[in-house]
Short mmCIF file of C-alpha atoms and ligand atoms in Angstrom, two decimals:
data_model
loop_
_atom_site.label_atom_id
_atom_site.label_comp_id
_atom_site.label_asym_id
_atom_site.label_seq_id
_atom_site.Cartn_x
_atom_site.Cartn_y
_atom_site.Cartn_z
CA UNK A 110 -16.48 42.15 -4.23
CA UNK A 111 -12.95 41.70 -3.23
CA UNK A 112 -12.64 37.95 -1.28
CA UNK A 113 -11.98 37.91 2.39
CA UNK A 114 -8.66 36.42 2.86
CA UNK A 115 -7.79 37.02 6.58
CA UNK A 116 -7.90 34.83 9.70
CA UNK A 117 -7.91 35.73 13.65
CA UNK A 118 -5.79 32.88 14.93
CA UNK A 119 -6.68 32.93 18.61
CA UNK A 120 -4.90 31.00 21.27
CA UNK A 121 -6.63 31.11 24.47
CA UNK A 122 -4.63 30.01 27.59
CA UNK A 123 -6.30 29.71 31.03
CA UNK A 124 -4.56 32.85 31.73
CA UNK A 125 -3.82 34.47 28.69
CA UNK A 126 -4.87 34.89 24.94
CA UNK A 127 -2.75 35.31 22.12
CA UNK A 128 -3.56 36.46 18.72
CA UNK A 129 -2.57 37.11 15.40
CA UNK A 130 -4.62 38.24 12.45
CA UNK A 131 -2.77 37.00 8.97
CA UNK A 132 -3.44 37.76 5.44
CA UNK A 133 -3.52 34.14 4.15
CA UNK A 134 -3.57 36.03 0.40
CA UNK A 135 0.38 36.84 1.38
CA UNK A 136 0.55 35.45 4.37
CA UNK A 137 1.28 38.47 6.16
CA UNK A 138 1.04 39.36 10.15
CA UNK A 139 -0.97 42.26 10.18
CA UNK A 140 -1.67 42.36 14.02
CA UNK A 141 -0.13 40.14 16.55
CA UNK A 142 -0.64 40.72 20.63
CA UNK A 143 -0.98 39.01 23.90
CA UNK A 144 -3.27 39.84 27.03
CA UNK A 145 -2.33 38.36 30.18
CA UNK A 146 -3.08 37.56 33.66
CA UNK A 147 -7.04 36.73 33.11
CA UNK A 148 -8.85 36.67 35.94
CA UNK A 149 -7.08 39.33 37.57
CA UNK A 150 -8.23 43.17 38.18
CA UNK A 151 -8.24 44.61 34.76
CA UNK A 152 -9.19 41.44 32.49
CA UNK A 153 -11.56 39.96 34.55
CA UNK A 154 -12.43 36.88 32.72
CA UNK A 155 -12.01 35.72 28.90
CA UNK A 156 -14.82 37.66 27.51
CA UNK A 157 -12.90 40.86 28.76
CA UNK A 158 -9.71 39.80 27.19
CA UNK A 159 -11.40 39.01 23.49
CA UNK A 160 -13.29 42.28 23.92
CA UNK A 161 -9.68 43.87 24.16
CA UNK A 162 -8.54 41.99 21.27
CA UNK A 163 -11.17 43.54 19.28
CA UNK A 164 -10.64 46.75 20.42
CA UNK A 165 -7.16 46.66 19.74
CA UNK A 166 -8.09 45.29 16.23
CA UNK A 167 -10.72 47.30 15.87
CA UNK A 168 -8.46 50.50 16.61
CA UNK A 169 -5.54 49.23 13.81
CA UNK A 170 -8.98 49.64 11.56
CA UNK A 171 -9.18 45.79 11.50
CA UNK A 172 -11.70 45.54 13.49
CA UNK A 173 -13.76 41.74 14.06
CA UNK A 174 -16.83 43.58 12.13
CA UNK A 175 -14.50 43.73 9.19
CA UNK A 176 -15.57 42.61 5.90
CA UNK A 177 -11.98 41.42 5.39
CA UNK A 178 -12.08 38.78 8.22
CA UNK A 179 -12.87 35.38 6.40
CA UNK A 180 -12.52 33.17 9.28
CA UNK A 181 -11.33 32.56 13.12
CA UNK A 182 -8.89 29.39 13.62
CA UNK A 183 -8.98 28.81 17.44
CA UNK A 184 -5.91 26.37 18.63
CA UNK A 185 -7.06 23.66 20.53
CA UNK A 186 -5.44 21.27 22.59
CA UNK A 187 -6.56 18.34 22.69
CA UNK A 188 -8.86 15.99 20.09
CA UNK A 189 -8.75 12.96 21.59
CA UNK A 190 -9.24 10.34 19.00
CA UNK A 191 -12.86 12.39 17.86
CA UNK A 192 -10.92 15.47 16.10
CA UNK A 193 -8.08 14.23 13.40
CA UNK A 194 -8.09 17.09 11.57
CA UNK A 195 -9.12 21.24 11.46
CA UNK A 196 -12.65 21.17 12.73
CA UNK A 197 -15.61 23.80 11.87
CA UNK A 198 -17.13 24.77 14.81
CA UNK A 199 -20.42 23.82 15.94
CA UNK A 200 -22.54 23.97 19.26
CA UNK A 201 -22.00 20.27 18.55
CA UNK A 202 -18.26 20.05 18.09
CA UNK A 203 -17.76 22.22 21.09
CA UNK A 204 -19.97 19.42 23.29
CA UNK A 205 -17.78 17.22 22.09
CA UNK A 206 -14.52 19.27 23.04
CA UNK A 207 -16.31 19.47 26.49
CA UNK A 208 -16.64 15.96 26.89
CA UNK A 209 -12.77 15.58 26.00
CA UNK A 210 -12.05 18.04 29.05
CA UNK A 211 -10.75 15.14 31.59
CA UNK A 212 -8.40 13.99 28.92
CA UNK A 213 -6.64 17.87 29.18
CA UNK A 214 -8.13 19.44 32.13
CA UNK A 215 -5.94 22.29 32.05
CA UNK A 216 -6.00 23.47 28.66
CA UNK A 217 -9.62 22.40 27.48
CA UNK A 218 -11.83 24.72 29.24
CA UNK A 219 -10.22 27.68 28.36
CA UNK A 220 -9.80 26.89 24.68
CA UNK A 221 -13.90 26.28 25.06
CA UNK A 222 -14.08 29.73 26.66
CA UNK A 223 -12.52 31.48 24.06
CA UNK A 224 -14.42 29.98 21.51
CA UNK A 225 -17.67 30.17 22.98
CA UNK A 226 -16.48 34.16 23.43
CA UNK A 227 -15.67 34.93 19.99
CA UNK A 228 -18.52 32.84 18.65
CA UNK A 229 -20.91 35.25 20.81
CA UNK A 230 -18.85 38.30 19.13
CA UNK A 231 -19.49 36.86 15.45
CA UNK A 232 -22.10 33.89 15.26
CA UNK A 233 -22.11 34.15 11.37
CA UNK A 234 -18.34 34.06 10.53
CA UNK A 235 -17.08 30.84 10.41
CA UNK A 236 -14.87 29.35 12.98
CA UNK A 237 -12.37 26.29 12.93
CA UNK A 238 -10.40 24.48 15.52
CA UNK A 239 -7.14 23.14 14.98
CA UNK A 240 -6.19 20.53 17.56
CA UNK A 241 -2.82 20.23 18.89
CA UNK A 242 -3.08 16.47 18.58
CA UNK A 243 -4.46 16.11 15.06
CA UNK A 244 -1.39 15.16 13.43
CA UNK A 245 -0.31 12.64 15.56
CA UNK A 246 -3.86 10.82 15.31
CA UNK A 247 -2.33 8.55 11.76
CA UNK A 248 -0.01 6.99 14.03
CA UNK A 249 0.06 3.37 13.63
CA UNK A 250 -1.94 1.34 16.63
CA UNK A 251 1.84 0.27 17.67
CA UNK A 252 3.12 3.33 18.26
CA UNK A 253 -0.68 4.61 19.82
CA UNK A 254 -1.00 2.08 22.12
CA UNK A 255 0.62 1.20 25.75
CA UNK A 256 0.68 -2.17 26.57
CA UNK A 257 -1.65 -2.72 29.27
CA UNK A 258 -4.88 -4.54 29.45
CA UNK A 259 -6.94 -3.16 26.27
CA UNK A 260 -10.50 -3.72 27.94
CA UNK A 261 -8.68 -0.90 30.93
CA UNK A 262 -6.94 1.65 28.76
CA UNK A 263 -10.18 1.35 26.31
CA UNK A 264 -12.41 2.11 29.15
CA UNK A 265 -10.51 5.11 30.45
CA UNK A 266 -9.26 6.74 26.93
CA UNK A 267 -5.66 6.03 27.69
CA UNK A 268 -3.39 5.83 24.63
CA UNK A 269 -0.79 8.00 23.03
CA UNK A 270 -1.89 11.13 21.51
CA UNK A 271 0.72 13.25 21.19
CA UNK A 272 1.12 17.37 21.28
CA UNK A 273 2.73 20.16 19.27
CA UNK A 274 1.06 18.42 16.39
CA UNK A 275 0.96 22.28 14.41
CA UNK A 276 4.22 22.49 14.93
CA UNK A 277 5.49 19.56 13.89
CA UNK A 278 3.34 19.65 10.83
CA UNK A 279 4.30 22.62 9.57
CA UNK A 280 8.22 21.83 10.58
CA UNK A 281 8.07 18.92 8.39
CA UNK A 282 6.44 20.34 5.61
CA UNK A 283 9.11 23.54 5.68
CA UNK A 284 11.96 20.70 5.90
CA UNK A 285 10.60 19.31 2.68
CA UNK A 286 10.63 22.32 0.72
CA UNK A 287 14.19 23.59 2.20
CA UNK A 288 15.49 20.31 0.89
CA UNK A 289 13.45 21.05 -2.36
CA UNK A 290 11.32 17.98 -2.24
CA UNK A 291 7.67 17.00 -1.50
CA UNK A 292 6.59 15.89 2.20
CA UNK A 293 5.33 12.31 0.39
CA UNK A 294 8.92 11.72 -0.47
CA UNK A 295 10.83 12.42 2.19
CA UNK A 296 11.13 11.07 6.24
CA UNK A 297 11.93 13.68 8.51
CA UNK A 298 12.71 13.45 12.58
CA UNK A 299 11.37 16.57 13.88
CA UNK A 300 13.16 18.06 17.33
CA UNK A 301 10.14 20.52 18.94
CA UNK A 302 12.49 21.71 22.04
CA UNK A 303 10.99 24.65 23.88
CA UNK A 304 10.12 24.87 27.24
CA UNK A 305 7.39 22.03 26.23
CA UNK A 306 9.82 19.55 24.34
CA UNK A 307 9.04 16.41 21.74
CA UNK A 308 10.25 14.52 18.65
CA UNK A 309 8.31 13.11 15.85
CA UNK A 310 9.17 10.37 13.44
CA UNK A 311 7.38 11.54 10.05
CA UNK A 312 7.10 9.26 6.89
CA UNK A 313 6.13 11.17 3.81
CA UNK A 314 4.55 13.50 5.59
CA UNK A 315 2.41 11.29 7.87
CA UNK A 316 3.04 11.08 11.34
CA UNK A 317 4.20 7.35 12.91
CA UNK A 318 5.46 8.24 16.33
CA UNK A 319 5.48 10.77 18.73
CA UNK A 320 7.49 11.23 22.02
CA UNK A 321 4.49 12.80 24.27
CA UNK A 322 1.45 10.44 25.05
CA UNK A 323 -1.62 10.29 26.94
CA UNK A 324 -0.53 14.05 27.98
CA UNK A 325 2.59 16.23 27.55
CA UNK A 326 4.26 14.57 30.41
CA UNK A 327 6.31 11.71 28.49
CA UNK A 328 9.27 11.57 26.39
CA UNK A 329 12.34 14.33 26.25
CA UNK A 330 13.99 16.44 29.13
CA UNK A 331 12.21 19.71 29.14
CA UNK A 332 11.87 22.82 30.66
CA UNK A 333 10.08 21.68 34.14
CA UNK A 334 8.87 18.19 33.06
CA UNK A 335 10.40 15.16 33.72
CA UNK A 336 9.49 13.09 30.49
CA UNK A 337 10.05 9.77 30.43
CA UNK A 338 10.82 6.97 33.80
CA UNK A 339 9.60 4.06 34.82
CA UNK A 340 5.90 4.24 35.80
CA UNK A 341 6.78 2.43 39.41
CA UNK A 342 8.26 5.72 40.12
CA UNK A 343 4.89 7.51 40.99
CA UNK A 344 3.83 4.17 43.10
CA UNK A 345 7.47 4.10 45.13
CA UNK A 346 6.67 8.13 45.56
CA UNK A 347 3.33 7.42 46.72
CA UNK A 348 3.39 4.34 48.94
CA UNK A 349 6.98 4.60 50.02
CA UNK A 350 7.36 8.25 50.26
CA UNK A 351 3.65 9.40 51.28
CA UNK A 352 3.39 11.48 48.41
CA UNK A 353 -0.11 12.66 47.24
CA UNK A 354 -1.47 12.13 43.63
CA UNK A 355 -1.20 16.23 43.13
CA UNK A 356 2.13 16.45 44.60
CA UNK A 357 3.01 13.63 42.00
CA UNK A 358 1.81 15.67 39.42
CA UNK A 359 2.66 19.28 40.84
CA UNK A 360 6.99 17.13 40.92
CA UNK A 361 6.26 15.69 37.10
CA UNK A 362 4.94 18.74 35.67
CA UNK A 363 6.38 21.91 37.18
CA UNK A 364 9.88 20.80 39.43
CA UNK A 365 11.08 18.00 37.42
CA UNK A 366 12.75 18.62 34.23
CA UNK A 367 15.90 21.07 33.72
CA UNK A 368 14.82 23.22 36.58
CA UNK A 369 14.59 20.39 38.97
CA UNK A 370 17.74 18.95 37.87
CA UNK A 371 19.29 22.10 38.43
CA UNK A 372 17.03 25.17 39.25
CA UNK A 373 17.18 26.60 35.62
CA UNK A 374 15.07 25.82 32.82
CA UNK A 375 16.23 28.15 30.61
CA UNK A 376 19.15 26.97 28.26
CA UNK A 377 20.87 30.30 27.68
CA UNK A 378 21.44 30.52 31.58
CA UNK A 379 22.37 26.73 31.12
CA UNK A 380 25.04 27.46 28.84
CA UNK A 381 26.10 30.27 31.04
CA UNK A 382 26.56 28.35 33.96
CA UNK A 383 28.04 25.55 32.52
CA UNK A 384 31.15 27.94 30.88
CA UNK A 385 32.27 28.58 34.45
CA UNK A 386 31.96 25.22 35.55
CA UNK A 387 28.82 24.37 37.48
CA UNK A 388 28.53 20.96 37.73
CA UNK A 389 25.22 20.97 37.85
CA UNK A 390 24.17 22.71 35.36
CA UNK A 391 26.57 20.13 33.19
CA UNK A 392 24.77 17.05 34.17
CA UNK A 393 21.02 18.27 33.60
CA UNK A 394 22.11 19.28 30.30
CA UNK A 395 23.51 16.15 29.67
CA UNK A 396 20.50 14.17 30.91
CA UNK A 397 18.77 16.30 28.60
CA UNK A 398 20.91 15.41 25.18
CA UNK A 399 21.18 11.59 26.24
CA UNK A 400 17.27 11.63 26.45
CA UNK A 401 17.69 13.70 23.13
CA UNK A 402 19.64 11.30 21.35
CA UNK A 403 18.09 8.03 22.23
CA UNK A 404 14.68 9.85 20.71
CA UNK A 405 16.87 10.57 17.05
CA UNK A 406 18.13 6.99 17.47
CA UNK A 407 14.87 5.31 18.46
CA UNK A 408 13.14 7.51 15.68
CA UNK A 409 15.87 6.34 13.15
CA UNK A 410 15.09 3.06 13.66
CA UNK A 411 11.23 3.59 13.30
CA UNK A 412 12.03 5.40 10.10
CA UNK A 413 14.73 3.06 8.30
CA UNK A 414 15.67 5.81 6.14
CA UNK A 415 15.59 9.49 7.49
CA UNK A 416 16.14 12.13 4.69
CA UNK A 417 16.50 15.17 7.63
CA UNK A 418 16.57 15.86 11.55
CA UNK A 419 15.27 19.33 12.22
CA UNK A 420 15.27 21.37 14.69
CA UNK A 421 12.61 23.85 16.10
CA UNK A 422 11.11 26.25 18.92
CA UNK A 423 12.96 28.12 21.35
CA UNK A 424 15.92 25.68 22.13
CA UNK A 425 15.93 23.82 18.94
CA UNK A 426 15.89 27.31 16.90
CA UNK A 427 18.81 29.41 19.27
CA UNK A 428 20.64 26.99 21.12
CA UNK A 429 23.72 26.21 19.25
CA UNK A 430 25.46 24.24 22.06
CA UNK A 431 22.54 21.74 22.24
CA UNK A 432 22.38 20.73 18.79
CA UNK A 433 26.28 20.33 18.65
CA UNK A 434 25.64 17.92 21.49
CA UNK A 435 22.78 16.02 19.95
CA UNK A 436 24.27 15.61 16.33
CA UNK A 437 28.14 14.52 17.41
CA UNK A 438 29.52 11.49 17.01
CA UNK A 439 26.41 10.18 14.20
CA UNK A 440 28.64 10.14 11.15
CA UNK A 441 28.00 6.53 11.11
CA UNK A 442 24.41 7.42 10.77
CA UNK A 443 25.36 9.75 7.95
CA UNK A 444 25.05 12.76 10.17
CA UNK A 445 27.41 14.97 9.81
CA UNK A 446 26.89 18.79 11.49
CA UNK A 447 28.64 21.93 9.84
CA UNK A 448 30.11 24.08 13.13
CA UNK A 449 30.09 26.79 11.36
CA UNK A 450 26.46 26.88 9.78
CA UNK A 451 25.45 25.60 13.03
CA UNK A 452 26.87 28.56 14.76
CA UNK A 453 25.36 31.30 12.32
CA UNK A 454 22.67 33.08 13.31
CA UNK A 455 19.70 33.52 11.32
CA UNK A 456 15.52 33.72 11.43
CA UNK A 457 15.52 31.68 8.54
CA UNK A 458 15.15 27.93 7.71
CA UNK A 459 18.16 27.00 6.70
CA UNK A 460 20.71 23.77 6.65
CA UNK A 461 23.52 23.47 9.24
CA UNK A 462 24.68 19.84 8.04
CA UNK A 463 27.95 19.64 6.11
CA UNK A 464 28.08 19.58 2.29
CA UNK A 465 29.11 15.18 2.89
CA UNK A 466 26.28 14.81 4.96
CA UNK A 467 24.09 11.83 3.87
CA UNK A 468 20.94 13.29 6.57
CA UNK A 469 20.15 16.63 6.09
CA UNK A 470 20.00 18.68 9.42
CA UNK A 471 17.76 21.86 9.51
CA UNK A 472 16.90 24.62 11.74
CA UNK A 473 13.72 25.72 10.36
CA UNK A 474 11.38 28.12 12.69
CA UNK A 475 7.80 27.08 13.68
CA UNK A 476 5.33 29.04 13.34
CA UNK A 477 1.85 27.50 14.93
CA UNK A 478 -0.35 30.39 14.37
CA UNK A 479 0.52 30.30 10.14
CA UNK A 480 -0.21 26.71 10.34
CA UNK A 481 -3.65 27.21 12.56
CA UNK A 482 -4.41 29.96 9.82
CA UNK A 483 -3.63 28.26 6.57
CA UNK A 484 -5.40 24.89 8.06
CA UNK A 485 -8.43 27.40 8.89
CA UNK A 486 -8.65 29.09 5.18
CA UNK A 487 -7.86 25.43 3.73
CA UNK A 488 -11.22 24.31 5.31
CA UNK A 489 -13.56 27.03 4.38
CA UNK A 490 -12.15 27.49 1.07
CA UNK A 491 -12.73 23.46 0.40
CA UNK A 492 -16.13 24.19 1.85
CA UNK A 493 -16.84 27.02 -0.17
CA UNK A 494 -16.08 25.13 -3.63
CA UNK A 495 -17.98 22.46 -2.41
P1 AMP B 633 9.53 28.11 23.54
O1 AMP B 633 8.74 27.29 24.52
O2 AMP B 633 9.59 27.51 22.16
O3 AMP B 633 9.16 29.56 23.52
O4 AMP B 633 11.05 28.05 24.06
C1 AMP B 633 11.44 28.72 25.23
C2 AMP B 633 12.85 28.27 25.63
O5 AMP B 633 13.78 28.50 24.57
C3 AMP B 633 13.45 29.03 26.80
O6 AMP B 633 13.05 28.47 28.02
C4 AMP B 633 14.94 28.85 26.59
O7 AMP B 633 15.39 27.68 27.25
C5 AMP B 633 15.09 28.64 25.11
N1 AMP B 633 15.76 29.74 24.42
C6 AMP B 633 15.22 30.88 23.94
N2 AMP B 633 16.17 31.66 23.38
C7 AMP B 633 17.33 30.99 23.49
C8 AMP B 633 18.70 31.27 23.09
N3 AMP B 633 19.02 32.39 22.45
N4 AMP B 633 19.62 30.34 23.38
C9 AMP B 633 19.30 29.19 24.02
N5 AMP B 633 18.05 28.89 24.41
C10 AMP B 633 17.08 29.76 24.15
#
């Protein structure tokens, strides 16, 4: 009998599921799709969506009842300190993921829902989760912790976990092997910038800092997230300006950022604007590469030797104009960016540094749902020899 060598990577949103199916053998996408607006007339809840997934899959002839289906990796947000690494799933684990809900209240329950969904679909195949967070978890206790009152943050879970931990995983790793090196020998700042942005200081392929925290809130610029400011800013808002906690957190999270700086959040429109002069448009995307560059500097430091910075995810991958910004003026930091590589267009990971220049900068695409799929078959295989 023939070995089953493909994974359903499933990423279930509170509105939406996406899924690929990969041959881990080859590592080829054999089915990819995306059903949206759950909850809403024709997908009803998540059970309805998964049962179209399998339909669709089952209509490609790859159906979930296929002998060929070794495993499920479900992305999952967050681990909290419990889950440090790809996770088989058990009635217990997913108590355990439940308990974790306050720490992600958005994203938890619905990764839950989808798992309990597809575990109802196949109870005897095996199912992993791969946390978000995981990565991050081998940061030091210096870079983990705030400094407030331990016996408080203690009680109450509050340290730095960190997010896009797949990502910047898998980023790293790629960076390695473009430079033609192993991860243990090389230290890598990774640049995640999407509409969800954050940087990673990695040592040898171990994380030691991360720019998110206790939730995806701190650290860069993005999309419609403010990142980082001074904590008094939510107390001023509060006492001083009557806000209430969720219109703190509906301002932080969804009108902060590049569209509350200047009612855009995407960079290509950015760019746009700013090439006929808006002035507004200029100074959130210069907020945005100061934040940027204090993260490569602070990171630098952290690091004491950086072999590459790399770039990844929507903005990091396409916007040219953005990592001109970030990279100019470093040559004292041996960083030295090639305008022409930078400006070539490619799907590839590939250099854009020039041929004198000591730090290597990358471009190299992520891809979340190969890492969720090769952490998935790593862990049953292990299992299976075991
Ligand atoms: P992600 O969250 O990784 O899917 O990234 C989405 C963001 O990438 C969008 O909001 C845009 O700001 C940015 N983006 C996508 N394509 C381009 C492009 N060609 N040039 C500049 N920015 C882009």
């Amino acid at each position: 009998m023939t070995r089953a060598t493909r994974v359903l990577v499933l990423n279930s949103g509170s509105s939406s599921v996406k899924y690929q199916l990969i041959d881990m053998a080859d590592g080829a996408r054999l089915a990819a799709g995306l059903v949206e607006r759950i909850g809403e007339g024709a997908v009803p809840d998540h059970a309805a969506a998964l049962d179209s997934v399998a339909e669709a899959l089952g209509a490609a002839g790859m159906g979930l009842d296929s002998p060929d289906l070794a495993a499920i990796g479900h992305r999952a947000v967050h681990g909290g300190t419990r889950f440090t690494a790809p996770t088989l799933i058990t009635d217990e684990v997913v108590q355990a993921m439940r308990e974790l809900i306050p720490l992600a209240p958005l994203h938890n329950p619905a990764n839950i829902t989808g798992i309990e969904v597809a575990r109802k679909l196949r109870p005897d195949l095996p199912q992993v989760a791969v946390f978000d967070t995981a990565f991050h978890a081998a940061m030091p206790e210096s870079a983990a912790r705030y400094a407030i009152d331990t016996a408080t943050a203690d009680r109450w879970s509050v340290r730095r976990y960190g997010f896009h931990g797949t990502s910047h995983q898998y980023v790293s790793r790629r960076t390695a092997e473009l430079l033609g090196k192993s991860p243990e020998s090389v230290n890598v700042i990774v640049l995640h910038l999407g509409n969800g942005a954050s940087a990673s200081a990695v040592a040898g392929g171990v994380c030691v800092d991360t720019s998110m925290g206790l939730t995806p809130l701190e650290g860069l610029v993005m999309g419609t997230r403010s990142g980082d400011l001074d904590p008094a800013v939510l107390l001023h808002l509060h006492r001083v300006g009557g806000l209430s906690v969720d219109e703190i957190d509906d301002l932080l999270n969804r009108r902060s950022g590049l569209v509350g700086l200047c009612g855009d959040n995407d960079m290509r429109e950015i760019d746009r604007r700013i090439a006929v002069g808006d002035q507004r448009a200029r100074l959130a995307f210069d907020i945005y590469i100061h934040r940027l560059r204090k993260y490569v500097g602070a990171y630098y430091a952290v690091l004491g030797r950086v072999d590459a910075v790399v770039f990844t995810a929507g903005v990091g991958e396409n916007a040219v104009s953005v990592r001109v910004a970030a990279m100019s003026g470093l040559e004292a930091l041996g960083i030295e960016l090639d305008r022409t590589l930078n400006a070539a267009r490619s799907r590839e990971p590939r250099l854009v540094s020039g041929a004198g220049s000591r730090v290597a900068v990358a471009v190299v695409p992520t891809d979340e749902e190969l890492e969720i799929a090769g952490q998935t078959f790593g862990l049953i295989e292990n299992a299976q020899e075991r």
